[in-house]
CSV table of C-alpha atoms and ligand atoms in Angstrom, one decimal:
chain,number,residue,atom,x,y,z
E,1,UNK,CA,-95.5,-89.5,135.1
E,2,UNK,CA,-94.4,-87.4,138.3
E,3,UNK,CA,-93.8,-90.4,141.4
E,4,UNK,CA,-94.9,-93.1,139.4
E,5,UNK,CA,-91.7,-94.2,139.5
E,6,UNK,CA,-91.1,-94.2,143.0
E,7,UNK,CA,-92.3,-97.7,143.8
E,8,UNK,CA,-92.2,-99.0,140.6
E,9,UNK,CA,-88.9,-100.4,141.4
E,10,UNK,CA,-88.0,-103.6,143.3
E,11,UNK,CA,-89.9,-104.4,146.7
E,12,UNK,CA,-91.8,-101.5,147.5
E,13,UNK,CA,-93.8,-101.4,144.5
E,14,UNK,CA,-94.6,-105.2,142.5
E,15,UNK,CA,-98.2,-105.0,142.0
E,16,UNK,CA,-99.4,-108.1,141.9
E,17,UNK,CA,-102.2,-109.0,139.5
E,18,UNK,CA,-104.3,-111.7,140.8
E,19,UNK,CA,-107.2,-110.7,143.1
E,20,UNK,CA,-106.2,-107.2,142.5
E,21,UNK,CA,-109.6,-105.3,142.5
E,22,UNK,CA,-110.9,-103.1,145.4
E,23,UNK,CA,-114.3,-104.4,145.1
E,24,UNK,CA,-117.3,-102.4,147.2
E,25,UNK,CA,-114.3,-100.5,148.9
E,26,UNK,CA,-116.4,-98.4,151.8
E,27,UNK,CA,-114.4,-95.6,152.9
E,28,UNK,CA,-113.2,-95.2,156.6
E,29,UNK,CA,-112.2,-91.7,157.2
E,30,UNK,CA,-110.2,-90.5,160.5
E,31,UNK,CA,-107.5,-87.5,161.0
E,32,UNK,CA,-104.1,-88.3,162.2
E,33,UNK,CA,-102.0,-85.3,163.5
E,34,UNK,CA,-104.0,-82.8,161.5
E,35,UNK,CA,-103.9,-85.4,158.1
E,36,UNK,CA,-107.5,-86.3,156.8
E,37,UNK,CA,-107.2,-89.9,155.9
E,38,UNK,CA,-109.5,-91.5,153.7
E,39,UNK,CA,-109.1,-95.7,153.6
E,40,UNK,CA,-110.9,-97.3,150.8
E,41,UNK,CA,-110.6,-100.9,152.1
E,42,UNK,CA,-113.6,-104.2,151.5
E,43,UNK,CA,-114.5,-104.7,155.0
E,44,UNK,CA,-115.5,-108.2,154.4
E,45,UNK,CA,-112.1,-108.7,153.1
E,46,UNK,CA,-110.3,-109.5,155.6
E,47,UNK,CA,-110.1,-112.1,158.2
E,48,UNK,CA,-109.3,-110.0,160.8
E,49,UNK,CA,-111.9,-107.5,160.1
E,50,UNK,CA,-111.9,-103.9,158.8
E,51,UNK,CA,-110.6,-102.7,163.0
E,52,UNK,CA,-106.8,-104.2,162.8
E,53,UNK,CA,-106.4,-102.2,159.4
E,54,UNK,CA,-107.4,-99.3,160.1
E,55,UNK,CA,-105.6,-99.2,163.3
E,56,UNK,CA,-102.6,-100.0,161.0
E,57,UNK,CA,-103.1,-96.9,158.8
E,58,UNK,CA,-103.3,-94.5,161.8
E,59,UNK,CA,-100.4,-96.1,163.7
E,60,UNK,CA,-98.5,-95.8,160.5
E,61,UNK,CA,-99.4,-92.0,159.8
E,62,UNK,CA,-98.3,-91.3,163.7
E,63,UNK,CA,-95.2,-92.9,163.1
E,64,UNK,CA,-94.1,-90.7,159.9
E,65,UNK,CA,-95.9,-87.5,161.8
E,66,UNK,CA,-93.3,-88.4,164.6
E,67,UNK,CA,-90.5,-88.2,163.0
E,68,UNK,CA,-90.9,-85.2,160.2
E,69,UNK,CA,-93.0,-83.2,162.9
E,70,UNK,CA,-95.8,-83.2,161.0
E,71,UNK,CA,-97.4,-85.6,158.7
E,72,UNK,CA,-96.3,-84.9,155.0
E,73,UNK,CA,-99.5,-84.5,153.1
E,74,UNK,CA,-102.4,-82.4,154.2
E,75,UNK,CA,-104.7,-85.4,152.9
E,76,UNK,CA,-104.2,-88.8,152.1
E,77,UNK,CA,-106.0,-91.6,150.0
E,78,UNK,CA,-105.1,-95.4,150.8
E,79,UNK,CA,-106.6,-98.0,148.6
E,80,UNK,CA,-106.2,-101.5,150.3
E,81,UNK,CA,-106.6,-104.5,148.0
E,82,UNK,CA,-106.9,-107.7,149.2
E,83,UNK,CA,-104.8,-110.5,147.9
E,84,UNK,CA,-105.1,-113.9,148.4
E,85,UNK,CA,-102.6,-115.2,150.9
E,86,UNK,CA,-101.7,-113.0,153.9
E,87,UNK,CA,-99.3,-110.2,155.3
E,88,UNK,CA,-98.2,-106.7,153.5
E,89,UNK,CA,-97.1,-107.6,150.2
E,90,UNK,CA,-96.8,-104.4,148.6
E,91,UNK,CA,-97.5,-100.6,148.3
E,92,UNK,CA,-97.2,-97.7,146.0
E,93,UNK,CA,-97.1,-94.2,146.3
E,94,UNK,CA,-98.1,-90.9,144.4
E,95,UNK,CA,-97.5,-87.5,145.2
E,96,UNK,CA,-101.0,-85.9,142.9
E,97,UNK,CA,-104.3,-84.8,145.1
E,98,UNK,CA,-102.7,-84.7,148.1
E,99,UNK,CA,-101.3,-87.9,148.6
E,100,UNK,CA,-102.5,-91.2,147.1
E,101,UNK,CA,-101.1,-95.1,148.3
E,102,UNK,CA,-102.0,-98.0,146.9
E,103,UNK,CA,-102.1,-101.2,149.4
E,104,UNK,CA,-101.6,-105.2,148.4
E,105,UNK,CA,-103.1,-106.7,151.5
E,106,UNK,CA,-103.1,-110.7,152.4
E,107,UNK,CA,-107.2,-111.3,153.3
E,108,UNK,CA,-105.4,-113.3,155.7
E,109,UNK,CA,-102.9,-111.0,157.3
E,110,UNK,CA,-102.7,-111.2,161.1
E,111,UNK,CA,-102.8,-108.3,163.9
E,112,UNK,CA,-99.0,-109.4,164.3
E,113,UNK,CA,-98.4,-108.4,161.0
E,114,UNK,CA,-99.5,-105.8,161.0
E,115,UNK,CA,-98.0,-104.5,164.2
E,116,UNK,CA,-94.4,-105.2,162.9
E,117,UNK,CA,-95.2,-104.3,159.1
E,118,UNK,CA,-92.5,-101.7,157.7
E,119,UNK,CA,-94.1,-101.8,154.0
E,120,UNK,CA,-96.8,-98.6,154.9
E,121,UNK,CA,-94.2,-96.5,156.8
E,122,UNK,CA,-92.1,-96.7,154.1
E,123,UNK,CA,-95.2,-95.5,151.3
E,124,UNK,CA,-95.9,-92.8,153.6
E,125,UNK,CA,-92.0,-91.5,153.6
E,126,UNK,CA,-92.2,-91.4,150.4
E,127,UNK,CA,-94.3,-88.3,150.6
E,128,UNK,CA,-91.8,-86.3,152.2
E,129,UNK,CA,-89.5,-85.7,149.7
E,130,UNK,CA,-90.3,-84.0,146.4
E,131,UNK,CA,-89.8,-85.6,143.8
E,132,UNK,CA,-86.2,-85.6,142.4
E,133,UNK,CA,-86.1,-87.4,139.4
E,134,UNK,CA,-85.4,-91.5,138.2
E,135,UNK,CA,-81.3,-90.9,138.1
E,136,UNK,CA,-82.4,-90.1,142.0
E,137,UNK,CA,-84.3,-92.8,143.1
E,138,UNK,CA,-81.8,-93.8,145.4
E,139,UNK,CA,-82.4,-90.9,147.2
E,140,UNK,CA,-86.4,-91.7,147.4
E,141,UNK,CA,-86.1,-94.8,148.3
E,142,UNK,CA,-82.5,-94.9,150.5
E,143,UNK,CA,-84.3,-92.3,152.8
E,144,UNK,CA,-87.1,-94.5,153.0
E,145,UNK,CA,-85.7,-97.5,153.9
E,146,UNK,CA,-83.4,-95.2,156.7
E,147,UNK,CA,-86.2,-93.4,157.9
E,148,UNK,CA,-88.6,-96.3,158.6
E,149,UNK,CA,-86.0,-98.0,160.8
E,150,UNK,CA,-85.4,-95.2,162.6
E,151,UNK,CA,-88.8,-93.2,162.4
E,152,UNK,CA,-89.9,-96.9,164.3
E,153,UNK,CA,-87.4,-97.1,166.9
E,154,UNK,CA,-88.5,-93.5,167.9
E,155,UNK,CA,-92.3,-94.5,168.0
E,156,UNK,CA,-91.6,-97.5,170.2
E,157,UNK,CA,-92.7,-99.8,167.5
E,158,UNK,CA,-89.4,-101.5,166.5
E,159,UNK,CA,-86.5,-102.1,168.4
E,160,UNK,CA,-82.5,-100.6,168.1
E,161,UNK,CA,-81.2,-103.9,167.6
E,162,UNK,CA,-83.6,-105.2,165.5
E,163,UNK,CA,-82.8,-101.8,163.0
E,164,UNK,CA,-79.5,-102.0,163.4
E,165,UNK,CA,-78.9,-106.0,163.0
E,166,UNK,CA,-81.0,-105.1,160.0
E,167,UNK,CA,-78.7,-102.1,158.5
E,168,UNK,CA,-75.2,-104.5,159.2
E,169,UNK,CA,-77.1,-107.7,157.3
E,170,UNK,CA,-78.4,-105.5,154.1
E,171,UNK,CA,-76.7,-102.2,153.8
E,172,UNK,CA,-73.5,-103.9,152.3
E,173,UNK,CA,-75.2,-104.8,149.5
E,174,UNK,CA,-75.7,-101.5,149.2
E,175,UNK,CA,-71.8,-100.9,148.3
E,176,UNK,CA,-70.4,-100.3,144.9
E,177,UNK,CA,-70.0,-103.6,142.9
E,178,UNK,CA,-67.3,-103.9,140.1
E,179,UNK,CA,-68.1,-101.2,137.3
E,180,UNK,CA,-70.2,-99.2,139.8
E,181,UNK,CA,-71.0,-95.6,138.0
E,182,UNK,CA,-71.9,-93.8,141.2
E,183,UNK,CA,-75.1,-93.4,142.8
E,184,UNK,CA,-77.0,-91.5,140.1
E,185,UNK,CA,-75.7,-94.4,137.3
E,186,UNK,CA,-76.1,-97.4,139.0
E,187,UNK,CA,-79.7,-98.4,139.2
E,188,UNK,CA,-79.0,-101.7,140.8
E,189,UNK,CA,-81.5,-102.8,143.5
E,190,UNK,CA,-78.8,-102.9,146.1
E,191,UNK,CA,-77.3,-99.6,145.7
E,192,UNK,CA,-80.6,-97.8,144.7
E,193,UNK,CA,-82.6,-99.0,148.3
E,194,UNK,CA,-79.4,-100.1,150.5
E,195,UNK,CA,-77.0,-98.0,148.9
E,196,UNK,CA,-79.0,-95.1,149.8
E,197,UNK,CA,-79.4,-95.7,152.7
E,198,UNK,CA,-76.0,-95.9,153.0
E,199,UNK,CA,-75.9,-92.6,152.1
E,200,UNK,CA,-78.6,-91.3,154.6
E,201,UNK,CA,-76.4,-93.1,157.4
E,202,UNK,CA,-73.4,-91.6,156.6
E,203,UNK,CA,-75.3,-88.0,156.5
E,204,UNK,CA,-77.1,-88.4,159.3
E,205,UNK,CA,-73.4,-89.1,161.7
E,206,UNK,CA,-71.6,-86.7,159.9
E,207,UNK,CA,-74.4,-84.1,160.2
E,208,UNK,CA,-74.5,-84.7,164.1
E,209,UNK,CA,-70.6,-84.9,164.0
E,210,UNK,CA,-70.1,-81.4,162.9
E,211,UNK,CA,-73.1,-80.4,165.0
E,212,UNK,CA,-71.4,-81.3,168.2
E,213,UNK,CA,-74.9,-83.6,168.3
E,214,UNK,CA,-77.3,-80.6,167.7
E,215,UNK,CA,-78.6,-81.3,164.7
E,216,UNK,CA,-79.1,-84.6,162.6
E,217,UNK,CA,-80.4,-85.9,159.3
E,218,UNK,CA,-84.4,-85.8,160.7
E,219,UNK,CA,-83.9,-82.0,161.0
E,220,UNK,CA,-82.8,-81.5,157.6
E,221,UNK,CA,-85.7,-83.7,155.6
E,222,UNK,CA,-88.1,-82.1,158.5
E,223,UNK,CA,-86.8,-78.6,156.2
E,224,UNK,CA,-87.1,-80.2,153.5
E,225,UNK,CA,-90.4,-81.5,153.7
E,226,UNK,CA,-91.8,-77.8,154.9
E,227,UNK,CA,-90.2,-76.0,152.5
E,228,UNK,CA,-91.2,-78.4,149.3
E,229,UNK,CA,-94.4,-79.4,150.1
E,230,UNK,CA,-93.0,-83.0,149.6
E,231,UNK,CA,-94.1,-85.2,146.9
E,232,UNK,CA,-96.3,-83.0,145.3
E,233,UNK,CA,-93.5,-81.0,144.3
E,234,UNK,CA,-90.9,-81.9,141.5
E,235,UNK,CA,-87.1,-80.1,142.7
E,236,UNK,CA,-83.4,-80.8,141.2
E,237,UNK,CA,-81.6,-83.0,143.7
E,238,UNK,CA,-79.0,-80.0,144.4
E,239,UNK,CA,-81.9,-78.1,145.6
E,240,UNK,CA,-83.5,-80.5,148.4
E,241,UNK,CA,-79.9,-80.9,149.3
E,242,UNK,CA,-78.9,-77.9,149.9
E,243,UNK,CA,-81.9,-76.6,151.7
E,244,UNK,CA,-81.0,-79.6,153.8
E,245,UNK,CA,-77.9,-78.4,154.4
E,246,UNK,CA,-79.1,-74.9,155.3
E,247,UNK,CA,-81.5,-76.0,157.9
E,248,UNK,CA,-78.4,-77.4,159.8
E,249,UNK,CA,-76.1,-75.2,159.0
E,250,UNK,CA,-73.5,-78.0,157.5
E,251,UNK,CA,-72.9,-78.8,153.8
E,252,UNK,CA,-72.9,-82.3,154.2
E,253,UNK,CA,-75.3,-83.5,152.1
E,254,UNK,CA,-73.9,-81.6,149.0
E,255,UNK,CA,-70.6,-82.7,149.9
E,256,UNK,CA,-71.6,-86.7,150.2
E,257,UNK,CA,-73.6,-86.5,146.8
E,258,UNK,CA,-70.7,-84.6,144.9
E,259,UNK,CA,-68.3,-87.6,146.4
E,260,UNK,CA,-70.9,-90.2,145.6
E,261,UNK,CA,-72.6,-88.8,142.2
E,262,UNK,CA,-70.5,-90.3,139.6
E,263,UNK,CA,-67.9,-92.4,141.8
E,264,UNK,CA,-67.9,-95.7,143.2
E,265,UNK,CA,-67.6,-95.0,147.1
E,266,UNK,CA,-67.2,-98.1,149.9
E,267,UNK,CA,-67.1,-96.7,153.1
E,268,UNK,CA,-65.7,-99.2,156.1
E,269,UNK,CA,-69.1,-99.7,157.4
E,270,UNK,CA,-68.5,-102.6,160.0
E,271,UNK,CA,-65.9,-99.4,161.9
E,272,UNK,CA,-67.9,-96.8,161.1
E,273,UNK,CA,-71.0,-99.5,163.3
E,274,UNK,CA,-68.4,-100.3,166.0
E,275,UNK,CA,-67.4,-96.5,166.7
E,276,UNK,CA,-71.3,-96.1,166.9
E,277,UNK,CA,-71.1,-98.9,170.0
E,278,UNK,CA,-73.0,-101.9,167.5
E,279,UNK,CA,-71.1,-104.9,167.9
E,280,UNK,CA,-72.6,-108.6,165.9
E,281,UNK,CA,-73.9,-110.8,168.0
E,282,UNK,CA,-75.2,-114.0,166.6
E,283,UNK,CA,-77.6,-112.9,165.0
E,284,UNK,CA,-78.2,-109.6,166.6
E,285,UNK,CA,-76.2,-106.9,167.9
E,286,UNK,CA,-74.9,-105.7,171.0
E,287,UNK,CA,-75.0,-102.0,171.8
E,288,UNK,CA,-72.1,-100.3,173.7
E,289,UNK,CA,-72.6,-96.9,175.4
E,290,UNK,CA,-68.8,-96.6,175.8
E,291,UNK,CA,-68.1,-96.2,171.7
E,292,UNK,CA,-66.8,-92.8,171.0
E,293,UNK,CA,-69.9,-92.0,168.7
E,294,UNK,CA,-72.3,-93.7,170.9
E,295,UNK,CA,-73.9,-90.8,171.7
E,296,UNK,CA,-74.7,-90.1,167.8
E,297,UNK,CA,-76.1,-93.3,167.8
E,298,UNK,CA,-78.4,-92.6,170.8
E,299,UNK,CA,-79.6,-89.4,169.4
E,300,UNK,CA,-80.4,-90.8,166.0
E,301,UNK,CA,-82.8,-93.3,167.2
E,302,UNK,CA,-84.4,-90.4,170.2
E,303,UNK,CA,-87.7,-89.2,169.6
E,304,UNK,CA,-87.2,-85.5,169.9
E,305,UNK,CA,-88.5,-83.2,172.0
E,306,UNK,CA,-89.4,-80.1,171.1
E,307,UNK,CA,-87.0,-79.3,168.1
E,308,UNK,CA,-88.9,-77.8,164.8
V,1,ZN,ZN1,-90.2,-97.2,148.1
């Protein structure tokens, strides 16, 4: 059953019955940084025509090849079945024959969409990170829900505000609620996607704190995902952690699960925002270059350079 669980859980993964066949799917194949992609998609389907989807997929793969350095998967399979309706209504993801994801597609999404859709990024981070186990879904799908944000922001396809505004509206619901078990007891929607994140958030500023800024949580799943293979590969949590942690020299991530594991943790996340220099807004944010961690906050949502 390795993955199958992955996206089986709340919004990332409700397969939706009706209309649900990939009828006289003609493949489109293409390479995106070094990935052969094959896309299985109807191309009468679709009121936009095949062209907008397509363009989707590759966008999409660029975007996770930005920020792991590569793209996670040698080759990759996407299935896109139309619905009736329109927009991205849902993916899932398995790690077997190099990389498979299944696509619920409105026949009448738009090219907007499309453009702003978060629901492929996230399938495709999926395939990063081996594959740890139900009790750790929250750390499948916490670094997916981090990683798109910020894996976006870095590809010029979503904006800091928008991410953040984002992270200061959901991520509380991410927090412990009364009777909380701990990350790996609690299989609560909130703490398994938001809560997870809210552990990726906290590793990622207290990696980059201890680094004096030289390192963050994108260099530790970028060792991660070379080292395992990603998906394809099944590893006990301890061990995707602590090869984390050795690629940026910090123990971190070992430290945050053995705080987070069995206890119910609520960090102050509104100070732990405003030291990053995000203020609310309305109903955005304001950014503040004077915070005293705004610098971590700039470096989180940089493209880097040349770093493995
Ligand atoms: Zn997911």
């Amino acid at each position: 059953m390795k993955s199958a669980f992955l996206a089986s859980i709340a919004f990332c993964a409700v397969l939706a019955l009706a209309g649900g066949t990939a009828r006289a799917a003609s493949p489109r194949q293409f390479t995106v940084a070094g990935t052969n992609v094959r896309l299985d998609i109807d191309a009468a389907a679709f009121h936009t025509g095949p062209d907008p989807i397509v363009a989707w997929a590759k966008r999409s793969a660029e975007i996770v090849a930005g920020y792991y350095g590569m793209f996670p998967t040698r080759d990759l399979h996407i299935q896109v079945v139309p619905q009736a309706g329109d927009g991205v209504r849902s993916g899932k993801t398995w790690g077997h024959n190099g990389g498979f994801i299944r696509l619920q597609v409105g026949r009448d999404v738009t090219d907007t969409q499309l453009q702003n859709d978060w629901v492929l990024v996230h399938e495709m981070t999926h395939l990063a990170l081996p594959e740890v186990g139900e009790d750790h879904a929250w750390l499948s799908e916490g670094l997916a829900v981090y990683v798109e944000g910020v894996a976006r922001v870095q590809a010029g396809n979503r904006t800091q505000p928008d991410v953040w505004s984002e992270e200061i509206r959901s991520m509380p619901r991410g927090l412990p609620e009364p009777g909380d078990r701990g990350l790996d007891h609690t299989h609560t929607w909130g703490r398994t996607y938001w809560g997870g994140a809210m552990f990726c958030l906290l590793a990622d500023v207290d990696i980059r704190r201890r680094t004096q800024n030289r390192f963050g949580l994108q260099d530790a799943v970028r060792a991660i995902t070379r080292a395992s293979g990603g998906l394809a590969s099944e590893w006990p949590i301890e061990r995707v952690l602590k090869t984390g942690d050795a690629a940026v020299g910090t123990t971190v991530l070992e430290e945050l699960y053995d705080q987070m594991r069995d206890a119910a943790v609520t960090p102050d996340l509104m100070a732990l925002w405003r030291k990053l220099g995000v203020e609310p807004d309305g109903s955005s944010v304001r950014l503040s270059d004077d915070a005293p961690l705004a610098g971590i906050r700039q470096s989180i949502m940089r493209a880097p350079v040349s770093k493995s």
